[in-house]
Amino acid sequence: MSGQTKPILRAIKGEPTAHPPFWLMRQAGRYLPEYRTLREKAGSFLKLCMTPELATEVTLQPIRRFGMDAAILFSDIPLVPHALGLDLAYQDGEGPKLSPVQDRAGLTQLRPSIDLDQLRPVYDAIRLVKTELASDKALIGFAGAPWTLATYVVEGGSSRTFPTVRRWTKEDPDGFAQLIDRLTDAIAAHLIEQIEAGVDLVQIFDSWAGAIADVDLDRWIVQPTRRIIETVKARFPDVPIIGFPKGIGLATTIFVAGTGVDVLSIDPTMQLDFAANMLQPTVALQGNLDPDTLVVGGLAMEQATRAILDSLGGGRFIFNLGHGVLPPTPPQHVADLAEIIRSWSPPRQ
Ligand code: CP3
């Protein structure tokens, strides 16, 4: 067979593409009127995730409108701790709420291993999306990283300061390691199941990696992520894995070397010079437009987008935001962004 036809997979390998491929984290969601309509009809966010026909429809909505090079499965990261036995609920506008596990004794609330049957609708949604997605578009599966999931499990939901989980790592690191180990096994199993159902690549979201002290980075971020990647690669050596250790700055070099990710997703604080000179020679990059710039649009967005493309577009690169699309984003700005990316050509040397 000749080379890969999906531009995202080509770009990861360093093969030429007509323009830098792109997709956007959180490209499905509340900024799209068609999402809000379906979300209202479904009644609950969980029902949207757990009904394959609805999850498929929401997954495809942004592709129909903007023609991104990849769809990302519509789902959510707390479904993994939910399938480990923790109650999960969504309150409007507040994000996920989990029954918290805050110490070693609390670990008894978790099943010994993940109940993959509970997540069957997720895998069915993948099969359904694959029947509808054009052959040049990739489908991305995902999971939260162990540390980021642990922040939700321990704090019982979203947090800005992570007081309880940070204290647990210091007071009883070996007990906390048991939580991380359970999550690590569950995430690997969930990713493998998504790949078996048909996703072309996967992303591991470590959205709160920046909340960890540098001395603890290896134990709670790098090693667990490495173990997931080894487990997945043992089954599917050719499926690319994107890592997104948001907010760790220069330690991204340690993350890349220690985990073996195929693609590093960089956040908006990452300097483009550093990314181009110190990171891109060793790993494919993805990122990193500031989501606020997409809300603003216009010339500011055009200049920021071109700066990213001029720095990184000549190497192994997938254009993306540095974090998820924000709900106040005007859909027209996403259409404008797509046009800027598609019409970009490398600056003359
Ligand atoms: O389009 C996509 O990217 C695919 C779907 C997706 C969702 N969540 C849908 C969602 C993905 C990849 C996620 C990942 C996710 N979920 C992360 C990692 C990425 C990141 O943003 O840092 C995190 C930390 C979560 C946890 C989560 N889920 C939070 C904090 C919230 C509330 C904040 C918010 O944006 O509403 C959710 C809910 C959620 N997940 C929504 C969507 C579309 C909104 C639900 C609604 O309709 O009200």
GROMACS .gro file of C-alpha atoms and ligand atoms in nm:
model
  397
    1MET     CA    1   0.000   0.000   0.000
    2SER     CA    2   0.121   0.351  -0.074
    3GLY     CA    3   0.146   0.613   0.202
    4GLN     CA    4  -0.120   0.722   0.448
    5THR     CA    5  -0.401   0.931   0.301
    6LYS     CA    6  -0.511   1.107   0.621
    7PRO     CA    7  -0.322   1.438   0.639
    8ILE     CA    8  -0.293   1.428   1.019
    9LEU     CA    9  -0.122   1.090   1.012
   10ARG     CA   10   0.103   1.207   0.729
   11ALA     CA   11   0.203   1.521   0.917
   12ILE     CA   12   0.299   1.320   1.225
   13LYS     CA   13   0.535   1.113   1.010
   14GLY     CA   14   0.681   1.420   0.842
   15GLU     CA   15   0.524   1.344   0.502
   16PRO     CA   16   0.409   1.638   0.288
   17THR     CA   17   0.052   1.770   0.313
   18ALA     CA   18  -0.130   2.039   0.112
   19HIS     CA   19  -0.152   2.260   0.422
   20PRO     CA   20  -0.081   2.201   0.789
   21PRO     CA   21  -0.362   1.977   0.913
   22PHE     CA   22  -0.574   2.111   1.197
   23TRP     CA   23  -0.840   2.031   1.453
   24LEU     CA   24  -0.936   2.210   1.775
   25MET     CA   25  -0.959   2.077   2.126
   26ARG     CA   26  -1.323   2.102   2.235
   27GLN     CA   27  -1.426   2.167   1.876
   28ALA     CA   28  -1.769   2.022   1.956
   29GLY     CA   29  -1.964   2.201   2.225
   30ARG     CA   30  -2.153   2.501   2.348
   31TYR     CA   31  -2.017   2.762   2.104
   32LEU     CA   32  -2.210   2.579   1.827
   33PRO     CA   33  -2.586   2.648   1.810
   34GLU     CA   34  -2.648   2.299   1.666
   35TYR     CA   35  -2.477   2.150   1.974
   36ARG     CA   36  -2.691   2.356   2.212
   37THR     CA   37  -3.007   2.241   2.032
   38LEU     CA   38  -2.913   1.874   2.055
   39ARG     CA   39  -2.791   1.911   2.414
   40GLU     CA   40  -3.130   2.057   2.511
   41LYS     CA   41  -3.315   1.781   2.331
   42ALA     CA   42  -3.103   1.512   2.501
   43GLY     CA   43  -3.170   1.670   2.840
   44SER     CA   44  -2.839   1.576   2.997
   45PHE     CA   45  -2.474   1.586   2.899
   46LEU     CA   46  -2.421   1.225   3.011
   47LYS     CA   47  -2.705   1.108   2.790
   48LEU     CA   48  -2.539   1.285   2.499
   49CYS     CA   49  -2.214   1.099   2.569
   50MET     CA   50  -2.377   0.761   2.628
   51THR     CA   51  -2.618   0.748   2.332
   52PRO     CA   52  -2.410   0.645   2.028
   53GLU     CA   53  -2.633   0.819   1.770
   54LEU     CA   54  -2.624   1.148   1.963
   55ALA     CA   55  -2.251   1.130   2.040
   56THR     CA   56  -2.189   1.059   1.671
   57GLU     CA   57  -2.396   1.356   1.560
   58VAL     CA   58  -2.215   1.595   1.798
   59THR     CA   59  -1.875   1.455   1.694
   60LEU     CA   60  -1.951   1.530   1.329
   61GLN     CA   61  -2.108   1.876   1.375
   62PRO     CA   62  -1.782   2.077   1.364
   63ILE     CA   63  -1.647   1.871   1.072
   64ARG     CA   64  -1.955   1.948   0.862
   65ARG     CA   65  -1.926   2.318   0.933
   66PHE     CA   66  -1.550   2.371   0.917
   67GLY     CA   67  -1.394   2.060   0.761
   68MET     CA   68  -1.127   1.998   1.024
   69ASP     CA   69  -0.880   1.721   0.937
   70ALA     CA   70  -0.984   1.522   1.240
   71ALA     CA   71  -1.293   1.459   1.447
   72ILE     CA   72  -1.248   1.400   1.817
   73LEU     CA   73  -1.489   1.155   1.971
   74PHE     CA   74  -1.752   1.335   2.176
   75SER     CA   75  -1.714   1.200   2.528
   76ASP     CA   76  -1.556   1.317   2.854
   77ILE     CA   77  -1.263   1.230   3.078
   78PRO     CA   78  -1.452   1.151   3.405
   79LEU     CA   79  -1.625   0.855   3.238
   80VAL     CA   80  -1.317   0.648   3.334
   81PRO     CA   81  -1.343   0.701   3.712
   82HIS     CA   82  -1.721   0.654   3.669
   83ALA     CA   83  -1.654   0.311   3.513
   84LEU     CA   84  -1.425   0.240   3.810
   85GLY     CA   85  -1.730   0.271   4.033
   86LEU     CA   86  -1.754   0.640   4.133
   87ASP     CA   87  -2.082   0.831   4.101
   88LEU     CA   88  -2.071   1.100   3.832
   89ALA     CA   89  -2.308   1.391   3.777
   90TYR     CA   90  -2.299   1.711   3.573
   91GLN     CA   91  -2.449   2.029   3.709
   92ASP     CA   92  -2.517   2.298   3.454
   93GLY     CA   93  -2.216   2.516   3.391
   94GLU     CA   94  -2.017   2.362   3.677
   95GLY     CA   95  -1.857   2.065   3.513
   96PRO     CA   96  -1.831   1.712   3.649
   97LYS     CA   97  -1.896   1.610   4.011
   98LEU     CA   98  -1.755   1.278   4.133
   99SER     CA   99  -1.797   1.102   4.467
  100PRO     CA  100  -1.454   1.189   4.610
  101VAL     CA  101  -1.176   0.947   4.709
  102GLN     CA  102  -0.946   1.139   4.944
  103ASP     CA  103  -0.728   0.888   5.123
  104ARG     CA  104  -0.612   0.526   5.123
  105ALA     CA  105  -0.930   0.406   5.297
  106GLY     CA  106  -1.138   0.567   5.023
  107LEU     CA  107  -0.979   0.343   4.760
  108THR     CA  108  -1.230   0.069   4.853
  109GLN     CA  109  -1.491   0.271   4.660
  110LEU     CA  110  -1.309   0.175   4.339
  111ARG     CA  111  -1.357  -0.148   4.147
  112PRO     CA  112  -1.035  -0.350   4.111
  113SER     CA  113  -1.049  -0.285   3.736
  114ILE     CA  114  -1.248  -0.075   3.491
  115ASP     CA  115  -1.592  -0.198   3.381
  116LEU     CA  116  -1.552  -0.170   3.004
  117ASP     CA  117  -1.911  -0.288   2.951
  118GLN     CA  118  -2.035   0.030   3.110
  119LEU     CA  119  -1.848   0.223   2.840
  120ARG     CA  120  -1.983   0.010   2.552
  121PRO     CA  121  -2.188   0.306   2.412
  122VAL     CA  122  -1.863   0.502   2.375
  123TYR     CA  123  -1.708   0.229   2.162
  124ASP     CA  124  -2.033   0.191   1.965
  125ALA     CA  125  -2.023   0.565   1.893
  126ILE     CA  126  -1.672   0.524   1.749
  127ARG     CA  127  -1.793   0.251   1.512
  128LEU     CA  128  -2.081   0.471   1.403
  129VAL     CA  129  -1.864   0.780   1.346
  130LYS     CA  130  -1.628   0.571   1.133
  131THR     CA  131  -1.910   0.478   0.896
  132GLU     CA  132  -1.987   0.847   0.837
  133LEU     CA  133  -1.644   1.011   0.839
  134ALA     CA  134  -1.470   1.080   0.504
  135SER     CA  135  -1.162   0.864   0.443
  136ASP     CA  136  -0.922   1.161   0.457
  137LYS     CA  137  -1.038   1.259   0.807
  138ALA     CA  138  -0.890   1.099   1.118
  139LEU     CA  139  -1.088   1.006   1.428
  140ILE     CA  140  -0.919   1.088   1.758
  141GLY     CA  141  -0.990   0.894   2.077
  142PHE     CA  142  -0.884   1.025   2.416
  143ALA     CA  143  -0.855   0.989   2.789
  144GLY     CA  144  -0.757   1.210   3.080
  145ALA     CA  145  -0.407   1.141   3.216
  146PRO     CA  146  -0.381   0.972   3.558
  147TRP     CA  147  -0.281   1.293   3.738
  148THR     CA  148  -0.558   1.505   3.585
  149LEU     CA  149  -0.818   1.236   3.654
  150ALA     CA  150  -0.685   1.208   4.010
  151THR     CA  151  -0.749   1.581   4.061
  152TYR     CA  152  -1.118   1.528   3.971
  153VAL     CA  153  -1.143   1.208   4.178
  154VAL     CA  154  -0.983   1.356   4.491
  155GLU     CA  155  -1.134   1.705   4.478
  156GLY     CA  156  -1.472   1.561   4.374
  157GLY     CA  157  -1.483   1.785   4.067
  158SER     CA  158  -1.312   2.083   3.907
  159SER     CA  159  -1.063   2.278   4.116
  160ARG     CA  160  -0.833   2.573   4.066
  161THR     CA  161  -0.601   2.512   4.361
  162PHE     CA  162  -0.613   2.133   4.415
  163PRO     CA  163  -0.563   2.146   4.794
  164THR     CA  164  -0.669   1.791   4.885
  165VAL     CA  165  -0.492   1.603   4.608
  166ARG     CA  166  -0.171   1.798   4.662
  167ARG     CA  167  -0.179   1.725   5.034
  168TRP     CA  168  -0.237   1.354   4.974
  169THR     CA  169   0.070   1.331   4.748
  170LYS     CA  170   0.280   1.467   5.036
  171GLU     CA  171   0.117   1.293   5.334
  172ASP     CA  172   0.086   0.943   5.191
  173PRO     CA  173   0.262   0.913   4.855
  174ASP     CA  174   0.241   0.534   4.855
  175GLY     CA  175  -0.135   0.543   4.913
  176PHE     CA  176  -0.176   0.802   4.639
  177ALA     CA  177   0.036   0.583   4.412
  178GLN     CA  178  -0.232   0.314   4.443
  179LEU     CA  179  -0.491   0.557   4.307
  180ILE     CA  180  -0.259   0.658   4.022
  181ASP     CA  181  -0.192   0.290   3.941
  182ARG     CA  182  -0.562   0.205   3.923
  183LEU     CA  183  -0.629   0.503   3.700
  184THR     CA  184  -0.329   0.419   3.481
  185ASP     CA  185  -0.451   0.064   3.417
  186ALA     CA  186  -0.806   0.185   3.352
  187ILE     CA  187  -0.694   0.456   3.106
  188ALA     CA  188  -0.475   0.212   2.911
  189ALA     CA  189  -0.764  -0.035   2.884
  190HIS     CA  190  -1.002   0.242   2.773
  191LEU     CA  191  -0.761   0.367   2.505
  192ILE     CA  192  -0.702   0.016   2.373
  193GLU     CA  193  -1.076  -0.041   2.350
  194GLN     CA  194  -1.119   0.285   2.157
  195ILE     CA  195  -0.846   0.183   1.912
  196GLU     CA  196  -1.008  -0.158   1.865
  197ALA     CA  197  -1.334   0.021   1.784
  198GLY     CA  198  -1.157   0.221   1.515
  199VAL     CA  199  -0.996   0.549   1.629
  200ASP     CA  200  -0.687   0.641   1.426
  201LEU     CA  201  -0.490   0.808   1.705
  202VAL     CA  202  -0.539   0.906   2.069
  203GLN     CA  203  -0.469   1.205   2.291
  204ILE     CA  204  -0.393   1.192   2.662
  205PHE     CA  205  -0.516   1.515   2.827
  206ASP     CA  206  -0.307   1.620   3.127
  207SER     CA  207  -0.483   1.953   3.163
  208TRP     CA  208  -0.363   2.011   3.520
  209ALA     CA  209  -0.004   1.888   3.480
  210GLY     CA  210   0.108   2.242   3.566
  211ALA     CA  211  -0.035   2.209   3.918
  212ILE     CA  212   0.234   1.963   4.025
  213ALA     CA  213   0.564   2.050   4.188
  214ASP     CA  214   0.865   1.987   3.970
  215VAL     CA  215   1.011   1.725   4.206
  216ASP     CA  216   0.693   1.518   4.168
  217LEU     CA  217   0.666   1.544   3.791
  218ASP     CA  218   0.839   1.214   3.725
  219ARG     CA  219   0.634   1.007   3.967
  220TRP     CA  220   0.285   1.143   3.899
  221ILE     CA  221   0.307   1.255   3.536
  222VAL     CA  222   0.596   1.107   3.338
  223GLN     CA  223   0.605   0.748   3.468
  224PRO     CA  224   0.227   0.684   3.463
  225THR     CA  225   0.203   0.831   3.111
  226ARG     CA  226   0.499   0.620   2.999
  227ARG     CA  227   0.328   0.308   3.135
  228ILE     CA  228   0.006   0.386   2.945
  229ILE     CA  229   0.201   0.442   2.625
  230GLU     CA  230   0.398   0.117   2.667
  231THR     CA  231   0.078  -0.079   2.728
  232VAL     CA  232  -0.102   0.072   2.428
  233LYS     CA  233   0.203   0.040   2.201
  234ALA     CA  234   0.246  -0.327   2.294
  235ARG     CA  235  -0.091  -0.386   2.126
  236PHE     CA  236  -0.093  -0.112   1.864
  237PRO     CA  237   0.264   0.001   1.791
  238ASP     CA  238   0.162   0.216   1.492
  239VAL     CA  239  -0.118   0.420   1.647
  240PRO     CA  240   0.014   0.768   1.727
  241ILE     CA  241  -0.026   0.903   2.080
  242ILE     CA  242  -0.052   1.276   2.151
  243GLY     CA  243   0.048   1.399   2.498
  244PHE     CA  244  -0.084   1.727   2.638
  245PRO     CA  245   0.099   1.810   2.963
  246LYS     CA  246  -0.051   2.156   2.998
  247GLY     CA  247   0.144   2.417   3.187
  248ILE     CA  248   0.478   2.242   3.250
  249GLY     CA  249   0.691   2.485   3.049
  250LEU     CA  250   1.050   2.378   2.990
  251ALA     CA  251   0.984   2.040   3.154
  252THR     CA  252   0.814   1.939   2.828
  253THR     CA  253   1.160   1.819   2.717
  254ILE     CA  254   1.167   1.579   3.013
  255PHE     CA  255   0.809   1.473   2.939
  256VAL     CA  256   0.887   1.395   2.574
  257ALA     CA  257   1.204   1.198   2.652
  258GLY     CA  258   1.048   1.012   2.945
  259THR     CA  259   0.710   0.916   2.800
  260GLY     CA  260   0.775   0.835   2.433
  261VAL     CA  261   0.478   1.038   2.301
  262ASP     CA  262   0.461   1.068   1.923
  263VAL     CA  263   0.314   1.418   1.933
  264LEU     CA  264   0.347   1.690   2.196
  265SER     CA  265   0.053   1.927   2.227
  266ILE     CA  266   0.184   2.263   2.348
  267ASP     CA  267  -0.015   2.520   2.545
  268PRO     CA  268  -0.031   2.896   2.474
  269THR     CA  269   0.248   2.979   2.721
  270MET     CA  270   0.503   2.781   2.518
  271GLN     CA  271   0.749   3.004   2.333
  272LEU     CA  272   0.753   2.937   1.960
  273ASP     CA  273   1.133   2.969   1.931
  274PHE     CA  274   1.185   2.710   2.202
  275ALA     CA  275   0.924   2.483   2.044
  276ALA     CA  276   1.080   2.509   1.699
  277ASN     CA  277   1.444   2.471   1.807
  278MET     CA  278   1.434   2.248   2.115
  279LEU     CA  279   1.120   2.037   2.072
  280GLN     CA  280   1.026   1.993   1.707
  281PRO     CA  281   1.356   1.824   1.609
  282THR     CA  282   1.268   1.535   1.841
  283VAL     CA  283   0.887   1.519   1.839
  284ALA     CA  284   0.591   1.623   1.621
  285LEU     CA  285   0.413   1.925   1.767
  286GLN     CA  286   0.051   2.033   1.799
  287GLY     CA  287  -0.082   2.371   1.908
  288ASN     CA  288  -0.088   2.638   2.032
  289LEU     CA  289  -0.319   2.933   1.954
  290ASP     CA  290  -0.457   3.095   2.267
  291PRO     CA  291  -0.833   3.016   2.287
  292ASP     CA  292  -0.897   3.380   2.385
  293THR     CA  293  -0.746   3.490   2.054
  294LEU     CA  294  -1.007   3.274   1.877
  295VAL     CA  295  -1.278   3.455   2.074
  296VAL     CA  296  -1.135   3.792   1.965
  297GLY     CA  297  -1.082   3.696   1.597
  298GLY     CA  298  -0.988   3.950   1.329
  299LEU     CA  299  -0.636   4.078   1.276
  300ALA     CA  300  -0.512   3.967   1.619
  301MET     CA  301  -0.609   3.611   1.539
  302GLU     CA  302  -0.465   3.626   1.189
  303GLN     CA  303  -0.128   3.752   1.312
  304ALA     CA  304  -0.105   3.502   1.598
  305THR     CA  305  -0.202   3.216   1.368
  306ARG     CA  306   0.056   3.314   1.105
  307ALA     CA  307   0.325   3.346   1.370
  308ILE     CA  308   0.259   2.988   1.480
  309LEU     CA  309   0.249   2.858   1.123
  310ASP     CA  310   0.567   3.045   1.024
  311SER     CA  311   0.752   2.900   1.325
  312LEU     CA  312   0.626   2.542   1.318
  313GLY     CA  313   0.445   2.482   0.987
  314GLY     CA  314   0.762   2.372   0.806
  315GLY     CA  315   0.816   2.071   1.034
  316ARG     CA  316   0.607   1.790   1.176
  317PHE     CA  317   0.306   1.990   1.289
  318ILE     CA  318  -0.070   1.982   1.355
  319PHE     CA  319  -0.234   2.321   1.407
  320ASN     CA  320  -0.457   2.339   1.715
  321LEU     CA  321  -0.540   2.566   2.004
  322GLY     CA  322  -0.329   2.559   2.318
  323HIS     CA  323  -0.640   2.456   2.514
  324GLY     CA  324  -1.010   2.404   2.439
  325VAL     CA  325  -1.250   2.625   2.241
  326LEU     CA  326  -1.427   2.861   2.482
  327PRO     CA  327  -1.809   2.881   2.484
  328PRO     CA  328  -1.824   3.253   2.381
  329THR     CA  329  -1.627   3.181   2.060
  330PRO     CA  330  -1.813   3.308   1.749
  331PRO     CA  331  -1.835   3.017   1.502
  332GLN     CA  332  -1.739   3.256   1.220
  333HIS     CA  333  -1.395   3.296   1.380
  334VAL     CA  334  -1.338   2.922   1.349
  335ALA     CA  335  -1.431   2.943   0.980
  336ASP     CA  336  -1.188   3.236   0.940
  337LEU     CA  337  -0.915   3.040   1.118
  338ALA     CA  338  -0.966   2.742   0.886
  339GLU     CA  339  -0.926   2.973   0.587
  340ILE     CA  340  -0.603   3.126   0.724
  341ILE     CA  341  -0.453   2.781   0.779
  342ARG     CA  342  -0.557   2.649   0.438
  343SER     CA  343  -0.420   2.949   0.250
  344TRP     CA  344  -0.088   2.967   0.440
  345SER     CA  345   0.234   2.892   0.258
  346PRO     CA  346   0.581   2.869   0.415
  347PRO     CA  347   0.780   3.195   0.425
  348ARG     CA  348   1.071   3.207   0.180
  349GLN     CA  349   1.402   3.119   0.344
  350CP3     O1  350  -1.477   1.843   2.129
  350CP3     C1  351  -1.402   1.775   2.202
  350CP3     O2  352  -1.287   1.812   2.232
  350CP3     C2  353  -1.449   1.638   2.246
  350CP3     C3  354  -1.516   1.628   2.368
  350CP3     C4  355  -1.452   1.660   2.502
  350CP3     C5  356  -1.528   1.709   2.612
  350CP3     N1  357  -1.447   1.713   2.721
  350CP3     C6  358  -1.672   1.746   2.605
  350CP3     C7  359  -1.731   1.829   2.712
  350CP3     C8  360  -1.322   1.640   2.547
  350CP3     C9  361  -1.199   1.593   2.471
  350CP3    C10  362  -1.321   1.674   2.686
  350CP3    C11  363  -1.200   1.661   2.771
  350CP3    C12  364  -1.203   1.714   2.907
  350CP3     N2  365  -1.308   1.712   2.996
  350CP3    C13  366  -1.091   1.769   2.972
  350CP3    C14  367  -0.953   1.782   2.912
  350CP3    C15  368  -0.944   1.898   2.822
  350CP3    C16  369  -0.952   2.031   2.889
  350CP3     O3  370  -1.044   2.107   2.854
  350CP3     O4  371  -0.868   2.059   2.975
  350CP3    C17  372  -1.130   1.806   3.101
  350CP3    C18  373  -1.044   1.869   3.205
  350CP3    C19  374  -1.268   1.767   3.115
  350CP3    C20  375  -1.356   1.779   3.235
  350CP3    C21  376  -1.476   1.863   3.211
  350CP3     N3  377  -1.586   1.825   3.139
  350CP3    C22  378  -1.498   1.995   3.258
  350CP3    C23  379  -1.402   2.074   3.341
  350CP3    C24  380  -1.624   2.034   3.212
  350CP3    C25  381  -1.695   2.162   3.246
  350CP3    C26  382  -1.640   2.278   3.176
  350CP3    C27  383  -1.709   2.293   3.045
  350CP3     O5  384  -1.640   2.319   2.944
  350CP3     O6  385  -1.832   2.285   3.045
  350CP3    C28  386  -1.676   1.928   3.135
  350CP3    C29  387  -1.804   1.924   3.061
  350CP3    C30  388  -1.795   1.908   2.914
  350CP3     N4  389  -1.712   1.820   2.849
  350CP3    C31  390  -1.871   1.980   2.816
  350CP3    C32  391  -1.832   1.929   2.691
  350CP3    C33  392  -1.886   1.970   2.556
  350CP3    C34  393  -1.978   2.082   2.846
  350CP3    C35  394  -2.104   2.013   2.886
  350CP3    C36  395  -2.228   2.090   2.854
  350CP3     O7  396  -2.282   2.074   2.745
  350CP3     O8  397  -2.274   2.165   2.943
   0.00000   0.00000   0.00000
